[in-house]
Short mmCIF file of C-alpha atoms and ligand atoms in Angstrom, two decimals:
data_model
loop_
_atom_site.label_atom_id
_atom_site.label_comp_id
_atom_site.label_asym_id
_atom_site.label_seq_id
_atom_site.Cartn_x
_atom_site.Cartn_y
_atom_site.Cartn_z
CA UNK A 82 -11.14 -7.02 -22.15
CA UNK A 83 -7.91 -4.95 -22.09
CA UNK A 84 -8.87 -3.56 -18.72
CA UNK A 85 -8.57 -6.95 -17.03
CA UNK A 86 -5.41 -7.39 -14.98
CA UNK A 87 -4.95 -10.84 -16.52
CA UNK A 88 -4.77 -9.38 -20.03
CA UNK A 89 -2.61 -6.47 -18.93
CA UNK A 90 -0.17 -8.78 -17.16
CA UNK A 91 0.00 -11.06 -20.21
CA UNK A 92 0.54 -8.15 -22.59
CA UNK A 93 3.29 -6.72 -20.43
CA UNK A 94 4.90 -10.11 -20.11
CA UNK A 95 4.78 -10.71 -23.88
CA UNK A 96 6.05 -7.19 -24.61
CA UNK A 97 9.04 -7.59 -22.30
CA UNK A 98 9.74 -11.07 -23.62
CA UNK A 99 9.46 -9.82 -27.23
CA UNK A 100 12.00 -7.12 -26.46
CA UNK A 101 14.41 -9.64 -24.94
CA UNK A 102 13.95 -12.29 -27.64
CA UNK A 103 14.20 -9.83 -30.54
CA UNK A 104 17.30 -8.19 -29.03
CA UNK A 105 18.83 -11.61 -28.40
CA UNK A 106 18.07 -12.84 -31.94
CA UNK A 107 19.41 -9.66 -33.55
CA UNK A 108 22.56 -9.83 -31.46
CA UNK A 109 23.08 -13.50 -32.28
CA UNK A 110 22.55 -12.76 -35.96
CA UNK A 111 25.07 -9.92 -36.00
CA UNK A 112 27.69 -11.61 -33.79
CA UNK A 113 27.49 -14.93 -35.63
CA UNK A 114 27.55 -13.21 -39.05
CA UNK A 115 30.64 -11.21 -38.04
CA UNK A 116 32.39 -14.31 -36.71
CA UNK A 117 31.74 -16.19 -39.97
CA UNK A 118 32.96 -13.23 -42.04
CA UNK A 119 36.11 -13.04 -39.93
CA UNK A 120 36.63 -16.76 -40.36
CA UNK A 121 36.41 -16.47 -44.16
CA UNK A 122 38.86 -13.54 -44.13
CA UNK A 123 41.33 -15.46 -42.01
CA UNK A 124 41.15 -18.46 -44.28
CA UNK A 125 41.58 -16.27 -47.37
CA UNK A 126 44.76 -14.83 -45.87
CA UNK A 127 46.02 -18.31 -45.05
CA UNK A 128 45.22 -19.65 -48.52
CA UNK A 129 46.98 -16.70 -50.15
CA UNK A 130 50.02 -17.39 -48.00
CA UNK A 131 49.95 -21.07 -49.08
CA UNK A 132 49.62 -19.97 -52.68
CA UNK A 133 52.76 -17.88 -52.34
CA UNK A 134 54.59 -20.86 -50.83
CA UNK A 135 53.38 -23.08 -53.73
CA UNK A 136 54.71 -20.60 -56.30
CA UNK A 137 58.07 -20.47 -54.57
CA UNK A 138 58.15 -24.26 -54.58
CA UNK A 139 57.65 -24.23 -58.37
CA UNK A 140 60.57 -21.79 -58.87
CA UNK A 141 63.80 -23.39 -59.97
CA UNK A 142 65.81 -20.64 -58.41
CA UNK A 143 64.15 -19.23 -55.34
CA UNK A 144 66.15 -16.03 -55.43
CA UNK A 145 65.18 -15.31 -59.08
CA UNK A 146 62.14 -13.10 -59.83
CA UNK A 147 58.82 -14.95 -59.89
CA UNK A 148 58.26 -16.53 -63.24
CA UNK A 149 54.90 -16.77 -64.97
CA UNK A 150 55.57 -20.48 -65.46
CA UNK A 151 55.83 -21.02 -61.71
CA UNK A 152 52.59 -19.12 -61.29
CA UNK A 153 50.84 -21.24 -63.92
CA UNK A 154 52.15 -24.43 -62.23
CA UNK A 155 50.94 -23.28 -58.83
CA UNK A 156 47.54 -22.37 -60.28
CA UNK A 157 47.25 -25.86 -61.70
CA UNK A 158 48.04 -27.41 -58.35
CA UNK A 159 45.96 -25.12 -56.13
CA UNK A 160 42.51 -26.31 -57.03
CA UNK A 161 39.92 -26.05 -54.24
CA UNK A 162 36.23 -26.27 -54.32
CA UNK A 163 35.60 -23.15 -52.27
CA UNK A 164 38.58 -20.99 -53.20
CA UNK A 165 39.70 -19.53 -56.46
CA UNK A 166 42.78 -17.54 -57.28
CA UNK A 167 43.67 -15.05 -59.93
CA UNK A 168 47.01 -13.44 -60.52
CA UNK A 169 47.46 -10.25 -62.41
CA UNK A 170 50.56 -8.45 -63.45
CA UNK A 171 51.30 -5.00 -62.05
CA UNK A 172 49.75 -3.53 -65.21
CA UNK A 173 46.36 -5.22 -64.53
CA UNK A 174 46.70 -8.08 -67.04
CA UNK A 175 45.42 -11.43 -65.72
CA UNK A 176 48.21 -13.95 -65.96
CA UNK A 177 46.50 -17.00 -64.56
CA UNK A 178 43.25 -17.93 -62.87
CA UNK A 179 41.90 -21.09 -61.22
CA UNK A 180 38.40 -20.08 -62.20
CA UNK A 181 36.85 -20.76 -65.54
CA UNK A 182 34.72 -17.68 -64.91
CA UNK A 183 35.62 -14.42 -66.30
CA UNK A 184 36.44 -12.22 -63.35
CA UNK A 185 34.91 -8.82 -63.44
CA UNK A 186 37.79 -6.35 -63.55
CA UNK A 187 35.95 -4.25 -60.97
CA UNK A 188 36.75 -6.97 -58.46
CA UNK A 189 40.39 -6.48 -59.08
CA UNK A 190 40.47 -2.76 -58.42
CA UNK A 191 40.13 -1.38 -54.97
CA UNK A 192 41.93 0.14 -52.02
CA UNK A 193 40.97 -2.34 -49.34
CA UNK A 194 42.72 -5.69 -49.04
CA UNK A 195 39.31 -7.35 -48.48
CA UNK A 196 36.25 -6.61 -50.53
CA UNK A 197 33.00 -8.18 -51.67
CA UNK A 198 32.20 -8.48 -55.32
CA UNK A 199 29.82 -10.14 -57.77
CA UNK A 200 31.03 -12.55 -60.43
CA UNK A 201 28.18 -13.67 -62.60
CA UNK A 202 25.25 -14.26 -60.20
CA UNK A 203 27.47 -15.17 -57.32
CA UNK A 204 28.94 -13.08 -54.54
CA UNK A 205 32.52 -13.51 -53.50
CA UNK A 206 34.78 -12.30 -50.78
CA UNK A 207 38.08 -11.20 -52.31
CA UNK A 208 41.45 -10.79 -50.67
CA UNK A 209 44.12 -9.00 -52.59
CA UNK A 210 47.77 -9.33 -51.66
CA UNK A 211 51.09 -8.52 -53.41
CA UNK A 212 53.19 -11.30 -54.79
CA UNK A 213 56.70 -10.05 -55.25
CA UNK A 214 60.16 -11.34 -55.58
CA UNK A 215 62.68 -9.03 -57.17
CA UNK A 216 61.61 -6.20 -59.42
CA UNK A 217 58.51 -7.93 -60.77
CA UNK A 218 55.34 -7.52 -58.81
CA UNK A 219 52.14 -9.41 -59.22
CA UNK A 220 48.81 -9.11 -57.43
CA UNK A 221 47.26 -12.26 -56.03
CA UNK A 222 43.48 -12.35 -55.69
CA UNK A 223 42.00 -15.09 -53.52
CA UNK A 224 38.19 -15.58 -53.84
CA UNK A 225 35.79 -17.32 -51.54
CA UNK A 226 32.17 -17.80 -52.55
CA UNK A 227 29.68 -16.19 -50.14
CA UNK A 228 26.92 -18.48 -51.32
CA UNK A 229 27.01 -20.78 -48.28
CA UNK A 230 27.27 -17.89 -45.83
CA UNK A 231 24.35 -16.09 -47.44
CA UNK A 232 22.35 -19.31 -47.38
CA UNK A 233 23.19 -19.84 -43.70
CA UNK A 234 22.19 -16.29 -42.83
CA UNK A 235 18.98 -16.66 -44.79
CA UNK A 236 18.11 -19.84 -42.90
CA UNK A 237 19.02 -18.30 -39.58
CA UNK A 238 16.80 -15.31 -40.39
CA UNK A 239 14.01 -17.73 -41.33
CA UNK A 240 14.37 -19.55 -38.01
CA UNK A 241 14.21 -16.26 -36.11
CA UNK A 242 11.28 -14.95 -38.13
CA UNK A 243 9.29 -18.06 -37.43
CA UNK A 244 10.69 -18.90 -33.99
CA UNK A 245 10.27 -15.47 -32.37
CA UNK A 246 6.52 -15.06 -33.06
CA UNK A 247 5.94 -18.71 -32.16
CA UNK A 248 7.83 -18.31 -28.86
CA UNK A 249 5.88 -15.15 -28.09
CA UNK A 250 2.59 -16.81 -28.92
CA UNK A 251 3.33 -19.77 -26.67
CA UNK A 252 4.62 -17.48 -23.92
CA UNK A 253 1.49 -15.33 -24.26
CA UNK A 254 -0.88 -18.29 -23.97
CA UNK A 255 1.17 -19.73 -21.08
CA UNK A 256 1.39 -16.32 -19.42
CA UNK A 257 -2.36 -15.79 -19.71
CA UNK A 258 -3.12 -19.11 -18.05
CA UNK A 259 -0.50 -18.44 -15.39
CA UNK A 260 -1.96 -14.99 -14.70
CA UNK A 261 -5.44 -16.51 -14.60
CA UNK A 262 -4.32 -19.15 -12.14
CA UNK A 263 -2.45 -16.70 -9.90
CA UNK A 264 -5.35 -14.26 -9.87
CA UNK A 265 -8.00 -16.89 -9.27
CA UNK A 266 -7.82 -16.39 -5.45
CA UNK A 267 -8.31 -12.62 -5.95
CA UNK A 268 -11.40 -13.32 -8.03
CA UNK A 269 -12.60 -15.68 -5.31
CA UNK A 270 -11.95 -13.08 -2.58
CA UNK A 271 -13.90 -10.53 -4.66
CA UNK A 272 -16.77 -12.96 -5.15
CA UNK A 273 -17.02 -13.70 -1.44
CA UNK A 274 -16.59 -10.04 -0.47
CA UNK A 275 -19.41 -9.01 -2.82
CA UNK A 276 -21.77 -11.26 -0.87
CA UNK A 277 -21.00 -9.62 2.46
CA UNK A 278 -23.19 -6.66 3.40
CA UNK A 279 -24.55 -4.87 6.44
CA UNK A 280 -26.80 -7.86 7.18
CA UNK A 281 -24.07 -10.50 7.38
CA UNK A 282 -21.00 -8.59 8.52
CA UNK A 283 -20.17 -11.48 10.84
CA UNK A 284 -19.22 -13.64 7.84
CA UNK A 285 -15.59 -13.93 6.83
CA UNK A 286 -13.66 -14.67 3.64
CA UNK A 287 -12.32 -18.21 3.49
CA UNK A 288 -9.09 -18.83 1.63
CA UNK A 289 -7.20 -22.00 0.88
CA UNK A 290 -3.63 -20.81 1.23
CA UNK A 291 -3.33 -18.60 4.27
CA UNK A 292 0.41 -18.11 4.05
CA UNK A 293 0.90 -16.39 0.70
CA UNK A 294 0.36 -12.75 -0.22
CA UNK A 295 -3.29 -13.32 -1.15
CA UNK A 296 -3.82 -15.10 2.15
CA UNK A 297 -2.49 -11.93 3.80
CA UNK A 298 -4.86 -9.83 1.67
CA UNK A 299 -7.84 -11.95 2.75
CA UNK A 300 -6.64 -11.64 6.35
CA UNK A 301 -6.58 -7.83 5.97
CA UNK A 302 -10.11 -7.96 4.51
CA UNK A 303 -11.27 -10.11 7.39
CA UNK A 304 -9.71 -7.73 9.92
CA UNK A 305 -11.48 -4.84 8.19
CA UNK A 306 -14.77 -6.76 8.27
CA UNK A 307 -14.16 -7.46 11.96
CA UNK A 308 -13.64 -3.76 12.68
CA UNK A 309 -16.69 -2.79 10.61
CA UNK A 310 -18.75 -5.44 12.35
CA UNK A 311 -17.67 -4.17 15.77
CA UNK A 312 -18.38 -0.58 14.80
CA UNK A 313 -21.80 -1.48 13.30
CA UNK A 314 -22.60 -3.40 16.45
CA UNK A 315 -21.51 -0.43 18.56
CA UNK A 316 -23.70 1.89 16.49
CA UNK A 317 -26.65 -0.48 16.78
CA UNK A 318 -26.20 -0.72 20.55
CA UNK A 319 -25.78 3.05 20.74
CA UNK A 320 -29.06 3.61 18.87
CA UNK A 321 -30.90 1.04 20.96
CA UNK A 322 -29.55 2.43 24.26
CA UNK A 323 -30.18 6.01 23.17
CA UNK A 324 -33.81 5.33 22.29
CA UNK A 325 -34.22 3.41 25.52
CA UNK A 326 -32.83 6.33 27.55
CA UNK A 327 -35.02 8.85 25.74
CA UNK A 328 -38.14 6.76 26.14
CA UNK A 329 -38.43 7.17 29.95
CA UNK A 330 -38.30 10.99 30.18
CA UNK A 331 -40.55 11.26 27.11
CA UNK A 332 -43.07 8.92 28.75
CA UNK A 333 -42.94 11.03 31.91
CA UNK A 334 -43.50 14.26 29.91
CA UNK A 335 -46.41 12.73 28.02
CA UNK A 336 -47.98 11.14 31.13
CA UNK A 337 -47.68 14.35 33.14
CA UNK A 338 -49.17 16.43 30.32
CA UNK A 339 -52.05 13.97 29.96
CA UNK A 340 -52.74 14.08 33.69
CA UNK A 341 -52.68 17.89 33.67
CA UNK A 342 -55.04 18.04 30.72
CA UNK A 343 -57.42 15.32 31.91
CA UNK A 344 -59.35 17.65 34.30
CA UNK A 345 -60.41 21.21 33.60
CA UNK A 346 -60.63 22.45 37.16
CA UNK A 347 -57.06 22.05 38.40
CA UNK A 348 -55.62 24.40 40.97
CA UNK A 349 -52.71 26.68 39.98
CA UNK A 350 -50.53 24.72 42.45
CA UNK A 351 -51.29 21.48 40.64
CA UNK A 352 -50.49 23.05 37.27
CA UNK A 353 -47.29 24.49 38.73
CA UNK A 354 -46.23 21.05 39.97
CA UNK A 355 -46.94 19.48 36.58
CA UNK A 356 -44.97 22.23 34.84
CA UNK A 357 -42.07 21.70 37.25
CA UNK A 358 -41.98 18.02 36.35
CA UNK A 359 -42.16 18.86 32.63
CA UNK A 360 -39.40 21.41 33.11
CA UNK A 361 -37.11 18.93 34.92
CA UNK A 362 -37.72 16.20 32.38
CA UNK A 363 -37.15 18.49 29.43
CA UNK A 364 -33.87 19.62 31.04
CA UNK A 365 -32.92 16.01 31.45
CA UNK A 366 -33.88 15.28 27.83
CA UNK A 367 -31.82 18.26 26.66
CA UNK A 368 -28.81 16.98 28.60
CA UNK A 369 -29.14 13.45 27.14
CA UNK A 370 -29.55 14.78 23.59
CA UNK A 371 -26.54 17.10 24.05
CA UNK A 372 -24.41 14.20 25.34
CA UNK A 373 -25.53 11.99 22.45
CA UNK A 374 -24.74 14.74 20.00
CA UNK A 375 -21.27 15.24 21.51
CA UNK A 376 -20.51 11.51 21.30
CA UNK A 377 -21.89 11.21 17.76
CA UNK A 378 -19.65 14.09 16.62
CA UNK A 379 -16.71 12.59 18.50
CA UNK A 380 -17.30 9.23 16.76
CA UNK A 381 -17.52 10.89 13.36
CA UNK A 382 -14.23 12.69 14.08
CA UNK A 383 -15.96 16.04 13.47
CA UNK A 384 -15.29 17.61 16.84
CA UNK A 385 -12.67 20.32 16.52
CA UNK A 386 -11.18 21.01 19.93
CA UNK A 387 -10.04 24.63 20.35
CA UNK A 388 -6.66 24.22 22.03
CA UNK A 389 -5.34 27.26 23.85
CA UNK A 390 -3.16 27.96 26.91
CA UNK A 391 -5.32 27.56 30.04
CA UNK A 392 -4.87 27.04 33.78
CA UNK A 393 -6.41 23.72 34.85
CA UNK A 394 -6.59 24.82 38.49
CA UNK A 395 -8.75 27.79 37.48
CA UNK A 396 -11.09 25.60 35.41
CA UNK A 397 -11.36 23.16 38.33
CA UNK A 398 -12.13 26.04 40.75
CA UNK A 399 -14.78 27.30 38.35
CA UNK A 400 -16.40 23.85 38.10
CA UNK A 401 -16.37 23.50 41.90
CA UNK A 402 -18.10 26.89 42.18
CA UNK A 403 -20.81 25.78 39.74
CA UNK A 404 -21.37 22.51 41.59
CA UNK A 405 -21.58 24.20 44.97
CA UNK A 406 -25.29 25.10 44.51
CA UNK A 407 -26.20 21.49 43.88
CA UNK A 408 -23.90 20.27 46.65
CA UNK A 409 -25.36 22.72 49.14
CA UNK A 410 -28.90 21.57 48.31
CA UNK A 411 -27.82 18.06 49.27
CA UNK A 412 -25.79 19.27 52.25
CA UNK A 413 -22.60 18.02 50.74
CA UNK A 414 -19.39 19.85 51.46
CA UNK A 415 -17.30 20.40 48.37
CA UNK A 416 -13.80 21.87 48.63
CA UNK A 417 -10.44 22.15 46.97
CA UNK A 418 -8.01 20.75 49.54
CA UNK A 419 -4.79 21.58 47.79
CA UNK A 420 -4.06 23.59 44.70
CA UNK A 421 -1.17 24.69 42.59
CA UNK A 422 -0.87 26.43 39.23
CA UNK A 423 -1.48 23.96 36.42
CA UNK A 424 -0.70 25.66 33.08
CA UNK A 425 -1.87 23.52 30.19
CA UNK A 426 -2.77 23.65 26.52
CA UNK A 427 -6.36 22.51 26.08
CA UNK A 428 -9.95 23.24 25.13
CA UNK A 429 -11.37 25.22 28.03
CA UNK A 430 -15.05 24.34 27.57
CA UNK A 431 -14.32 20.64 27.13
CA UNK A 432 -12.07 20.61 30.20
CA UNK A 433 -14.77 22.39 32.25
CA UNK A 434 -17.23 19.74 31.10
CA UNK A 435 -14.81 16.97 32.13
CA UNK A 436 -14.48 18.29 35.70
CA UNK A 437 -18.21 19.02 35.94
CA UNK A 438 -19.00 15.42 34.97
CA UNK A 439 -16.62 14.05 37.63
CA UNK A 440 -17.88 16.47 40.30
CA UNK A 441 -21.50 15.84 39.31
CA UNK A 442 -20.99 12.13 39.90
CA UNK A 443 -19.13 12.73 43.16
CA UNK A 444 -22.01 14.88 44.46
CA UNK A 445 -24.75 12.69 42.97
CA UNK A 446 -23.46 9.48 44.52
CA UNK A 447 -22.49 11.03 47.89
CA UNK A 448 -24.57 10.44 50.98
CA UNK A 449 -26.19 13.52 52.54
CA UNK A 450 -23.64 15.41 54.68
CA UNK A 451 -20.92 13.80 52.60
CA UNK A 452 -17.70 15.41 51.49
CA UNK A 453 -16.17 15.89 48.06
CA UNK A 454 -12.51 16.86 47.88
CA UNK A 455 -10.54 18.09 44.87
CA UNK A 456 -6.74 18.20 44.69
CA UNK A 457 -4.66 19.89 42.00
CA UNK A 458 -1.12 18.48 41.93
CA UNK A 459 1.87 18.93 39.65
CA UNK A 460 5.05 16.92 39.16
CA UNK A 461 7.88 17.58 36.71
CA UNK A 462 6.16 15.55 34.00
CA UNK A 463 2.49 15.51 34.93
CA UNK A 464 -0.51 17.54 35.99
CA UNK A 465 -2.93 15.67 38.18
CA UNK A 466 -6.45 16.41 39.41
CA UNK A 467 -7.90 14.05 42.00
CA UNK A 468 -11.62 14.01 42.82
CA UNK A 469 -12.54 12.03 45.96
CA UNK A 470 -15.89 11.50 47.61
CA UNK A 471 -17.11 9.49 50.58
CA UNK A 472 -20.20 8.32 48.73
CA UNK A 473 -21.73 4.93 48.06
CA UNK A 474 -18.81 3.62 45.93
CA UNK A 475 -18.84 1.27 42.96
CA UNK A 476 -18.92 -2.54 43.43
CA UNK A 477 -15.59 -4.15 42.31
CA UNK A 478 -17.14 -6.19 39.47
CA UNK A 479 -18.76 -3.06 37.99
CA UNK A 480 -15.66 -0.87 38.12
CA UNK A 481 -14.33 -2.00 34.73
CA UNK A 482 -17.53 -0.88 32.96
CA UNK A 483 -18.25 2.55 34.36
CA UNK A 484 -16.53 4.29 31.42
CA UNK A 485 -18.73 2.37 28.92
CA UNK A 486 -21.53 4.24 27.21
CA UNK A 487 -24.97 4.07 28.89
CA UNK A 488 -23.49 2.06 31.72
CA UNK A 489 -25.04 2.72 35.10
CA UNK A 490 -24.15 0.57 38.06
CA UNK A 491 -27.62 0.29 39.47
CA UNK A 492 -30.33 1.52 37.15
CA UNK A 493 -32.96 1.68 39.90
CA UNK A 494 -30.57 3.48 42.23
CA UNK A 495 -29.64 6.20 39.80
CA UNK A 496 -33.22 6.68 38.61
CA UNK A 497 -34.45 7.11 42.16
CA UNK A 498 -31.72 9.61 42.74
CA UNK A 499 -32.30 11.48 39.51
CA UNK A 500 -31.49 15.15 39.35
CA UNK A 501 -31.79 17.49 36.43
CA UNK A 502 -28.09 17.00 35.75
CA UNK A 503 -28.13 13.21 36.00
CA UNK A 504 -27.31 11.65 32.68
CA UNK A 505 -27.90 8.40 30.95
CA UNK A 506 -24.63 6.71 31.79
CA UNK A 507 -22.77 8.92 29.31
CA UNK A 508 -20.96 11.28 31.71
CA UNK A 509 -17.84 9.16 32.20
CA UNK A 510 -17.64 8.12 28.49
CA UNK A 511 -17.60 11.80 27.58
CA UNK A 512 -15.04 12.48 30.34
CA UNK A 513 -12.77 9.78 28.98
CA UNK A 514 -13.11 11.05 25.41
CA UNK A 515 -12.21 14.61 26.54
CA UNK A 516 -9.16 13.36 28.44
CA UNK A 517 -8.04 11.24 25.49
CA UNK A 518 -8.16 14.09 22.97
CA UNK A 519 -5.89 15.93 25.43
CA UNK A 520 -3.53 12.91 25.41
CA UNK A 521 -4.24 12.24 29.09
CA UNK A 522 -5.72 9.49 31.23
CA UNK A 523 -8.68 9.27 33.56
CA UNK A 524 -8.87 6.36 35.98
CA UNK A 525 -10.86 5.18 38.93
CA UNK A 526 -8.07 4.97 41.49
CA UNK A 527 -10.13 3.24 44.16
CA UNK A 528 -13.71 2.71 45.15
CA UNK A 529 -15.12 1.12 48.28
CA UNK A 530 -18.35 1.38 50.22
CA UNK A 531 -16.81 4.48 51.84
CA UNK A 532 -16.20 6.41 48.68
CA UNK A 533 -14.48 6.70 45.32
CA UNK A 534 -11.35 8.42 44.02
CA UNK A 535 -11.00 9.46 40.35
CA UNK A 536 -7.75 10.79 38.96
CA UNK A 537 -7.15 12.78 35.77
CA UNK A 538 -3.56 12.92 34.53
CA UNK A 539 -2.16 15.10 31.78
CA UNK A 540 1.36 15.31 30.45
CA UNK A 541 2.87 18.73 30.99
P1 LIG B 295 -24.31 9.00 34.81
O1 LIG B 295 -24.44 10.11 33.84
O2 LIG B 295 -25.45 8.10 34.88
O3 LIG B 295 -23.80 9.42 36.14
P2 LIG B 295 -21.62 8.18 34.25
O4 LIG B 295 -21.09 7.69 32.99
O5 LIG B 295 -21.18 9.50 34.74
O6 LIG B 295 -23.19 8.08 34.16
O7 LIG B 295 -21.29 7.10 35.35
C1 LIG B 295 -21.53 5.74 35.11
C2 LIG B 295 -21.90 5.05 36.38
O8 LIG B 295 -20.74 4.96 37.23
C3 LIG B 295 -22.91 5.77 37.19
O9 LIG B 295 -24.20 5.40 36.80
C4 LIG B 295 -22.61 5.34 38.60
O10 LIG B 295 -23.26 4.10 38.87
C5 LIG B 295 -21.13 5.08 38.59
N1 LIG B 295 -20.38 6.19 39.23
C6 LIG B 295 -19.72 7.16 38.57
N2 LIG B 295 -19.12 8.00 39.45
C7 LIG B 295 -19.43 7.53 40.70
C8 LIG B 295 -19.07 7.94 42.02
N3 LIG B 295 -18.30 9.02 42.25
N4 LIG B 295 -19.55 7.21 43.04
C9 LIG B 295 -20.29 6.14 42.82
N5 LIG B 295 -20.64 5.69 41.59
C10 LIG B 295 -20.20 6.37 40.54
#
C-alpha cells in the first residue's frame, strides 16, 4: 500500500503541511503570548504611574515627603478588578494594600522590576517601582492576575491541539482523492498499454485530454508503439523476404541433386555439370546468408567498424582489379578514368565491400562490350568516388527503391542474368549502411536507358 504513488504523494503532502501548520501554530502561540505579556507589563507601568499621581493628589503639600495617610487614601481610591497594589516601606513593612489577600513576601523581593509570582492559588505579574518624595522611600507593587492570560493560552493550545490534527486529516483525505484523480489517466494509460502486445502493435492508447502532461506521455507511448510497430513490420518483412530468397537456390540445389541421383549410369560430364550447378548455387547461398548476417548485425548495432587511416583510391583500385576477371568474362571494359589520393579514416574491408557492390552492379547490369568507369575526385571538403556504366539503367519510378532491402527492379531480369556474385537485392542496402557508418552519402546521380551513375561522397 505504501508503495503506491498515490499514498506516497499523500504522505508527503501531509508531512509538509504538518510541518507548516505546526510551525505556524507554534509561532502564533509564542508571538501572541509575548504580545499579551508585553501588554500586561505596559499597563502595569501605566497603573503604577497613575497610582503615584493619585498619592500626590492626596498630599496636602506636594513638596512634603509622602505621607502614609496619602498612601492609604490613594489605596482606598484605586480599586480595580484586575489590578492590586501594595506599598511597603523601605524596610520591607507593608503599609497598605488593595488586596485582602496576604501577599507572599517572596513576591516583594527581587532584582527585576517585573516578575511572576504566586499568591494563594493564583499567579500574578508584579511590577515593582520606587515611590519617593524627599528622604522617605517606599516601594510600590502593582499586581495583575495572570488567570485570564493562562486561560486564553490554554484555550488557544486546545484549539491548536484539536485543529492541527483535524486539518491534517482533512488535507490527507482531500490530498488522497486529489492524487487519485490526477493519477487516474496514468492508471488508464497503464491499463491500455498492458493490453498491447506483439499481436496488436497497431493499436494506440486513447486519452481524453491530449494537451496536458499525461496527454504528452500517452503521445510519447504512442510514438514508441509506432516505432516498435514499424520495426516489427520491418523484421517480419525481412524474415519473409529472406526465406523467399533462400528458397529458390535451395530448390535448385535439391532438384539438381535429385536429378543426379535419379539414374545410376550417369557420365562423368553429367556429374560434373550437376556439381558445377550445386557449386554455383551454394556460392550464391553463402553470399545471401553473409549479406543477411551483415544486415542483422548492423540492425542489432553489434557491428564494430575498425576505423583506421586508409587511402580510398587504393581500395577502389583494388576492387576494380578484383572485378576485372568478371568484367573480362562479359567483355566489359572497366577502368579508372581519373584518380587522386583520397586519404580517409575508415574500415578498409567494409569500404572494399562497398565499392565491390557498386562495381558488381555496374558490371552485372552492363550490356556485353559495355564500359564501366570509376573516378576518384577530391575537393577541399569532400572525397568523391563516381561509378558510371552504360548498362540497361533503372526505370525512373523504380529509382527511389533500389536502396531498399530485397528490392530488385526486374526479378525475372536479374534471375536470368544471375552470376555467382549476384545477390538478393541486398547489395545497395549494405552499400548505403557502410556509407552511413562512415558519415557519408551514396546516391544514384542519374540513370537512363544508356546507363547509370552512382556517387559516393565522404567528408574529408
Ligand atoms: P542485387 O544484389 O540484386 O544487385 P542491389 O541492392 O545491389 O541488388 O540492387 C538493387 C537493384 O537495383 C538491382 O536488382 C537492380 O535492378 C538495380 N541496379 C543496381 N545497380 C544498377 C546498375 N548499375 N544498373 C542497373 N540497375 C541497377
